[in-house]
Tab-separated table of C-alpha atoms in Angstrom:
chain	number	residue	atom	x	y	z
X	19	UNK	CA	-133.956	164.276	-43.711
X	20	UNK	CA	-137.803	163.782	-44.876
X	21	UNK	CA	-138.346	167.659	-45.481
X	22	UNK	CA	-135.265	167.884	-47.363
X	23	UNK	CA	-136.390	165.120	-49.514
X	24	UNK	CA	-139.670	166.496	-50.176
X	25	UNK	CA	-138.343	169.828	-51.188
X	26	UNK	CA	-135.925	168.006	-53.432
X	27	UNK	CA	-138.639	166.183	-55.049
X	28	UNK	CA	-140.843	169.126	-55.488
X	29	UNK	CA	-137.961	170.929	-57.091
X	30	UNK	CA	-137.444	167.974	-59.636
X	31	UNK	CA	-141.119	167.736	-60.363
X	32	UNK	CA	-141.199	171.422	-61.083
X	33	UNK	CA	-138.054	171.281	-63.473
X	34	UNK	CA	-139.841	168.329	-64.989
X	35	UNK	CA	-142.939	170.402	-65.655
X	36	UNK	CA	-141.060	173.148	-67.068
X	37	UNK	CA	-139.033	170.693	-69.432
X	38	UNK	CA	-142.476	169.611	-70.646
X	39	UNK	CA	-144.011	172.998	-71.236
X	40	UNK	CA	-140.877	173.939	-73.372
X	41	UNK	CA	-141.173	170.801	-75.480
X	42	UNK	CA	-144.967	171.641	-75.867
X	43	UNK	CA	-144.247	175.438	-76.738
X	44	UNK	CA	-141.728	173.925	-79.401
X	45	UNK	CA	-144.469	171.695	-80.740
X	46	UNK	CA	-142.549	168.487	-80.077
X	47	UNK	CA	-144.923	166.853	-77.827
X	48	UNK	CA	-148.325	166.389	-78.865
X	49	UNK	CA	-149.462	163.770	-76.377
X	50	UNK	CA	-148.437	162.371	-73.036
X	51	UNK	CA	-146.124	159.808	-74.652
X	52	UNK	CA	-143.028	161.826	-74.266
X	53	UNK	CA	-140.337	159.244	-75.789
X	54	UNK	CA	-142.846	158.675	-78.718
X	55	UNK	CA	-143.450	162.055	-79.462
X	56	UNK	CA	-139.856	163.162	-79.428
X	57	UNK	CA	-139.059	160.241	-81.565
X	58	UNK	CA	-141.686	161.221	-84.284
X	59	UNK	CA	-140.574	164.618	-84.088
X	60	UNK	CA	-136.795	163.801	-84.580
X	61	UNK	CA	-137.341	161.520	-87.511
X	62	UNK	CA	-139.612	163.938	-89.485
X	63	UNK	CA	-137.138	166.669	-88.689
X	64	UNK	CA	-134.285	164.658	-89.704
X	65	UNK	CA	-135.742	162.931	-92.878
X	66	UNK	CA	-137.797	165.831	-94.077
X	67	UNK	CA	-141.113	163.928	-93.548
X	68	UNK	CA	-144.639	165.235	-92.821
X	69	UNK	CA	-146.127	164.141	-89.435
X	70	UNK	CA	-149.397	162.554	-89.815
X	71	UNK	CA	-152.343	164.046	-87.448
X	72	UNK	CA	-152.452	162.392	-84.090
X	73	UNK	CA	-154.160	158.929	-83.762
X	74	UNK	CA	-153.760	158.159	-87.475
X	75	UNK	CA	-154.078	154.441	-87.727
X	76	UNK	CA	-151.035	152.541	-88.818
X	77	UNK	CA	-148.512	155.064	-89.730
X	78	UNK	CA	-146.901	158.100	-88.150
X	79	UNK	CA	-145.351	160.231	-91.111
X	80	UNK	CA	-145.596	160.519	-94.869
X	81	UNK	CA	-142.884	161.639	-97.377
X	82	UNK	CA	-145.147	163.875	-99.300
X	83	UNK	CA	-143.250	163.775	-102.545
X	84	UNK	CA	-143.574	160.043	-102.971
X	85	UNK	CA	-146.458	159.238	-100.749
X	86	UNK	CA	-144.266	156.684	-98.684
X	87	UNK	CA	-145.705	155.974	-95.220
X	88	UNK	CA	-143.594	155.399	-92.164
X	89	UNK	CA	-144.310	153.786	-88.749
X	90	UNK	CA	-141.989	155.285	-86.156
X	91	UNK	CA	-140.876	153.377	-82.996
X	92	UNK	CA	-138.470	154.437	-80.294
X	93	UNK	CA	-136.959	152.733	-77.436
X	94	UNK	CA	-134.587	153.985	-74.498
X	95	UNK	CA	-133.184	150.954	-72.516
X	96	UNK	CA	-132.434	151.572	-68.837
X	97	UNK	CA	-130.084	149.461	-66.477
X	98	UNK	CA	-133.553	148.604	-64.878
X	99	UNK	CA	-135.049	147.644	-68.062
X	100	UNK	CA	-132.570	146.961	-70.893
X	101	UNK	CA	-135.150	145.562	-73.265
X	102	UNK	CA	-135.052	146.583	-76.795
X	103	UNK	CA	-138.671	145.699	-77.503
X	104	UNK	CA	-140.449	148.532	-79.609
X	105	UNK	CA	-143.833	149.440	-79.012
X	106	UNK	CA	-146.789	147.358	-80.207
X	107	UNK	CA	-147.372	147.460	-83.914
X	108	UNK	CA	-151.169	146.980	-84.561
X	109	UNK	CA	-153.046	145.892	-87.685
X	110	UNK	CA	-150.083	144.746	-89.662
X	111	UNK	CA	-152.350	142.805	-91.878
X	112	UNK	CA	-153.680	146.096	-93.143
X	113	UNK	CA	-150.086	147.014	-94.394
X	114	UNK	CA	-150.708	150.737	-93.587
X	115	UNK	CA	-147.016	151.584	-93.593
X	116	UNK	CA	-144.210	151.101	-96.189
X	117	UNK	CA	-141.268	151.460	-93.838
X	118	UNK	CA	-140.463	151.325	-89.858
X	119	UNK	CA	-138.123	153.838	-88.641
X	120	UNK	CA	-136.792	152.554	-85.151
X	121	UNK	CA	-134.570	154.254	-82.938
X	122	UNK	CA	-132.613	152.920	-79.987
X	123	UNK	CA	-131.809	155.767	-77.655
X	124	UNK	CA	-129.043	156.093	-75.287
X	125	UNK	CA	-129.661	157.457	-71.723
X	126	UNK	CA	-128.733	161.023	-72.891
X	127	UNK	CA	-131.266	160.723	-75.626
X	128	UNK	CA	-128.513	160.484	-78.393
X	129	UNK	CA	-129.555	157.762	-80.967
X	130	UNK	CA	-127.432	154.906	-80.733
X	131	UNK	CA	-129.013	152.951	-83.585
X	132	UNK	CA	-131.512	154.092	-86.263
X	133	UNK	CA	-132.831	151.612	-88.722
X	134	UNK	CA	-135.171	151.891	-91.655
X	135	UNK	CA	-136.925	148.475	-92.318
X	136	UNK	CA	-139.486	147.680	-95.200
X	137	UNK	CA	-142.859	146.372	-94.172
X	138	UNK	CA	-142.309	142.876	-95.513
X	139	UNK	CA	-139.035	142.324	-93.290
X	140	UNK	CA	-140.981	143.647	-90.275
X	141	UNK	CA	-144.213	141.423	-90.854
X	142	UNK	CA	-142.101	138.593	-91.311
X	143	UNK	CA	-140.115	139.128	-88.016
X	144	UNK	CA	-142.724	140.588	-85.789
X	145	UNK	CA	-144.414	138.112	-83.593
X	146	UNK	CA	-148.355	138.351	-82.630
X	147	UNK	CA	-149.018	138.663	-78.897
X	148	UNK	CA	-152.875	137.838	-78.458
X	149	UNK	CA	-152.669	139.488	-74.893
X	150	UNK	CA	-151.882	142.778	-76.364
X	151	UNK	CA	-153.672	142.286	-79.796
X	152	UNK	CA	-150.656	143.299	-81.542
X	153	UNK	CA	-147.085	142.396	-82.795
X	154	UNK	CA	-143.890	142.849	-80.998
X	155	UNK	CA	-140.268	143.159	-82.396
X	156	UNK	CA	-137.092	144.049	-80.915
X	157	UNK	CA	-134.369	146.298	-82.106
X	158	UNK	CA	-131.963	143.513	-82.129
X	159	UNK	CA	-131.088	140.285	-83.965
X	160	UNK	CA	-130.849	138.932	-87.466
X	161	UNK	CA	-133.707	140.679	-88.863
X	162	UNK	CA	-131.409	143.832	-88.871
X	163	UNK	CA	-129.271	142.195	-91.269
X	164	UNK	CA	-132.093	141.195	-93.771
X	165	UNK	CA	-132.118	142.767	-97.309
X	166	UNK	CA	-133.613	146.286	-97.495
X	167	UNK	CA	-132.948	146.960	-93.930
X	168	UNK	CA	-130.965	150.056	-93.530
X	169	UNK	CA	-128.752	151.288	-90.774
X	170	UNK	CA	-129.384	155.109	-90.936
X	171	UNK	CA	-127.750	156.278	-87.768
X	172	UNK	CA	-125.318	158.524	-89.276
X	173	UNK	CA	-128.102	160.571	-90.554
X	174	UNK	CA	-128.970	161.384	-86.763
X	175	UNK	CA	-125.710	162.277	-85.583
X	176	UNK	CA	-125.741	165.461	-83.696
X	177	UNK	CA	-124.810	168.573	-85.709
């Protein structure tokens, strides 16, 4: 039984490596943050934005026609971890972005919820956590009903 499981594990890892290579060849993956890179790519492709260079502080994409800057975050809850907490937002006091685009993915990587939230709403509802030196916000709750927050999920429907 042990040899069979090892062979299965090796085959799964080889399949995983092939998927990673394909996503890199398609210029979807730029770092080792697979969900983050996919989320940024999906948002820029869907909304016609320009992806900022890697490690650009404070924002991930720009609308080159208006100069509007976007911070992009994605989350894929699982049965083991159903949290809807987005990745840490840093340096909110700098107001480096105009809007947050946040995606809640299903297990099949299909966006179940996509919101566009103005910076002011994000700043108001995000909570500073000293331990991580950044702000946390969850993709749930009353802040999603604030004026200016848009549900743009329909724009991400599979075509």
